[in-house]
Coordinates of N, CA and C in Angstrom, one line a residue:
X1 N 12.1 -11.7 -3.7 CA 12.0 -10.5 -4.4 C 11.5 -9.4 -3.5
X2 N 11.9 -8.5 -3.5 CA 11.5 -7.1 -2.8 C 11.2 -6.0 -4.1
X3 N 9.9 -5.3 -3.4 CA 9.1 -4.6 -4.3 C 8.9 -3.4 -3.7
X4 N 9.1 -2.1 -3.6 CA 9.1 -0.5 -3.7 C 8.1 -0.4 -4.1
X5 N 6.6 -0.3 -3.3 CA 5.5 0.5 -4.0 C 5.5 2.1 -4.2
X6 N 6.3 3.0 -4.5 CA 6.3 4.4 -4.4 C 5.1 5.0 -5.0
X7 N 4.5 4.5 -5.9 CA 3.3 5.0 -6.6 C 2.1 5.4 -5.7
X8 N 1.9 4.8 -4.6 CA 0.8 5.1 -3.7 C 1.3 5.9 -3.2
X9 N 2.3 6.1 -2.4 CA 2.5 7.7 -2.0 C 2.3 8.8 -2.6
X10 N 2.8 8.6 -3.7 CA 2.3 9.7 -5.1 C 1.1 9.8 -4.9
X11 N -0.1 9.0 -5.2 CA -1.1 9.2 -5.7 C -1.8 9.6 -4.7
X12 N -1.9 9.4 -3.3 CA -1.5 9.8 -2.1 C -1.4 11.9 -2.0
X13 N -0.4 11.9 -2.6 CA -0.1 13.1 -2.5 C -0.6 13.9 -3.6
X14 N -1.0 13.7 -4.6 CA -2.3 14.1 -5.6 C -3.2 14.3 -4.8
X15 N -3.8 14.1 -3.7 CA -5.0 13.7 -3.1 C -5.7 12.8 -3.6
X16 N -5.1 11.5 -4.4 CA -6.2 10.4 -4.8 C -5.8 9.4 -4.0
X17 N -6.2 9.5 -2.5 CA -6.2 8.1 -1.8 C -7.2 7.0 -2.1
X18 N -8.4 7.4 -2.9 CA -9.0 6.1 -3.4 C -8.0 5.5 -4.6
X19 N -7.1 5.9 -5.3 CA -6.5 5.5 -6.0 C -5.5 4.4 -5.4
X20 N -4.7 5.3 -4.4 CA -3.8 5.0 -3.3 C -4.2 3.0 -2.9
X21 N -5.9 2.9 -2.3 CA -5.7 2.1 -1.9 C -6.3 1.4 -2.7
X22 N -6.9 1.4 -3.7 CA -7.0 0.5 -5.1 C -5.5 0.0 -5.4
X23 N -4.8 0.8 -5.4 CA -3.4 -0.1 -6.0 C -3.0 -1.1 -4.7
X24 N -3.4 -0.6 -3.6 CA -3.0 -1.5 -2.6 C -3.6 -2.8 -2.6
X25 N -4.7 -2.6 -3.0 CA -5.5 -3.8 -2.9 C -4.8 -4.7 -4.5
X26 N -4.4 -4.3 -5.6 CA -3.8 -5.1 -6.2 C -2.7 -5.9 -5.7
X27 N -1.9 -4.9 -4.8 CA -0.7 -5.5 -4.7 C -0.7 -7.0 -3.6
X28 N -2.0 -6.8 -2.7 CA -2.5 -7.9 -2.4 C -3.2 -9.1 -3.2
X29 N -3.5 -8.6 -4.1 CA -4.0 -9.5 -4.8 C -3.0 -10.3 -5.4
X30 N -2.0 -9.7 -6.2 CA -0.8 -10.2 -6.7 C 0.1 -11.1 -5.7
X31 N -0.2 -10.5 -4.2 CA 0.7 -11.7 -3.1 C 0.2 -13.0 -3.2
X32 N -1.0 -13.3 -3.9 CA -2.2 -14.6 -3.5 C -1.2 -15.4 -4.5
X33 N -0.8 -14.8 -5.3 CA -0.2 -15.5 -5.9 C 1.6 -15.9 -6.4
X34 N 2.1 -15.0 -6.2 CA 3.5 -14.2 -6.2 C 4.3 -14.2 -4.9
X35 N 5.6 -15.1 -4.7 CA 6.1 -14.4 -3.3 C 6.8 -13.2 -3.4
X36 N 6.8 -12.3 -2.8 CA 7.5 -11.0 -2.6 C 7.3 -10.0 -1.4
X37 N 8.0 -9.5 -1.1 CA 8.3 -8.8 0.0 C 7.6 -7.1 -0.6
X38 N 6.6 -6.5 0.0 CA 6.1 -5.1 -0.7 C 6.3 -4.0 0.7
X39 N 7.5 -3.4 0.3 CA 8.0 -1.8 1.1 C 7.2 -0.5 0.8
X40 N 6.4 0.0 0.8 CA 5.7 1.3 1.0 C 5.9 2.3 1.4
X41 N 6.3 3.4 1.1 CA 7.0 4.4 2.2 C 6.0 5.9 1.7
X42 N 5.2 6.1 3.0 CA 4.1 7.2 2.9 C 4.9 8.4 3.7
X43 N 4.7 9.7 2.9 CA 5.4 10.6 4.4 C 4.5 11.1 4.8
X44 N 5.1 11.3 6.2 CA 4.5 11.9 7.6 C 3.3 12.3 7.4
X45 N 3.4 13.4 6.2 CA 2.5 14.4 6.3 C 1.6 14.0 5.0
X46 N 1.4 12.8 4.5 CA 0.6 12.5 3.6 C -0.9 12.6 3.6
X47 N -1.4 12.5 5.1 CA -2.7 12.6 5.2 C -3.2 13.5 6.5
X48 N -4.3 14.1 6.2 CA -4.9 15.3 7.2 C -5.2 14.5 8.1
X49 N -4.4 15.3 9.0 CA -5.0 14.5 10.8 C -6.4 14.4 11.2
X50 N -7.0 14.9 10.7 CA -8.7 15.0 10.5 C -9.3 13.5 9.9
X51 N -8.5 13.3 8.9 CA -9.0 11.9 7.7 C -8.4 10.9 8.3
X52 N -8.8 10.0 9.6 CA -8.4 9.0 10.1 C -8.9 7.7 9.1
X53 N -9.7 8.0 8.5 CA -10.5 6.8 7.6 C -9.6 6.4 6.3
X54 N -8.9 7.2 5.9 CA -7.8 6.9 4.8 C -6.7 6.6 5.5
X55 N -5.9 6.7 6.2 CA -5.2 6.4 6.9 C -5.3 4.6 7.8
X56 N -6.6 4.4 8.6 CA -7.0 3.4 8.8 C -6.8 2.2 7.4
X57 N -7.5 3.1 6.4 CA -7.9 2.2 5.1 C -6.2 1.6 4.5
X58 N -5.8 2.3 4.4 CA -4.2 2.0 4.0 C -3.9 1.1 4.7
X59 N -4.1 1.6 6.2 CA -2.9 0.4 7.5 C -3.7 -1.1 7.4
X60 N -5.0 -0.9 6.8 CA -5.7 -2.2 7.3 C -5.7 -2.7 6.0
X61 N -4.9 -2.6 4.8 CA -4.6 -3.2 3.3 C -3.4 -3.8 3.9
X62 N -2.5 -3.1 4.4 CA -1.4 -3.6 5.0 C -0.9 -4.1 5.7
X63 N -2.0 -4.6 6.5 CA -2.1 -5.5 7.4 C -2.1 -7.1 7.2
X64 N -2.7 -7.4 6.3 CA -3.6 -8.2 5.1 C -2.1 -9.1 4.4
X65 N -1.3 -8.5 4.4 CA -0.1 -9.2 3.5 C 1.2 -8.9 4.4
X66 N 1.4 -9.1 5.2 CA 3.3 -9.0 5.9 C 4.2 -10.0 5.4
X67 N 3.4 -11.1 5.1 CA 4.8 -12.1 4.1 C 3.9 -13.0 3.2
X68 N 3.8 -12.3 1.7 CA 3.7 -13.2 0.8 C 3.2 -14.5 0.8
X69 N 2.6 -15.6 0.1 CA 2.7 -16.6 -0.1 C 3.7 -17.3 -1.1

């Protein structure tokens, strides 16, 4: 199964990156148990070049899960 997280981008683009990576962190949680494949697509310009800490925070949720169990 392959899964489209679009909603973190969104929420992302609200300016709610704590939201952002709260759902990320579900979607990890859901791999512990679930096999599936999770595609994410942030654009370019989602985060201020300044806010390396949300940006880090995302990449290092997504680090955490590249293939399901």
């Amino acid at each position: 199964m392959r899964v489209f997280g679009e909603m973190v981008a969104l929420l992302v683009s609200d300016g709610d990156v704590a939201g952002a990576m709260a759902l990320e962190d579900h979607w990890n949680e859901l791999a512990a148990s679930h096999r599936f494949r999770l595609f994410c697509a942030y654009p370019s310009d989602a985060f201020d070049a300044a806010d390396t800490a949300s940006l880090t925070g995302v990449c290092n949720r997504h680090s955490h899960v590249l293939v399901a169990r």
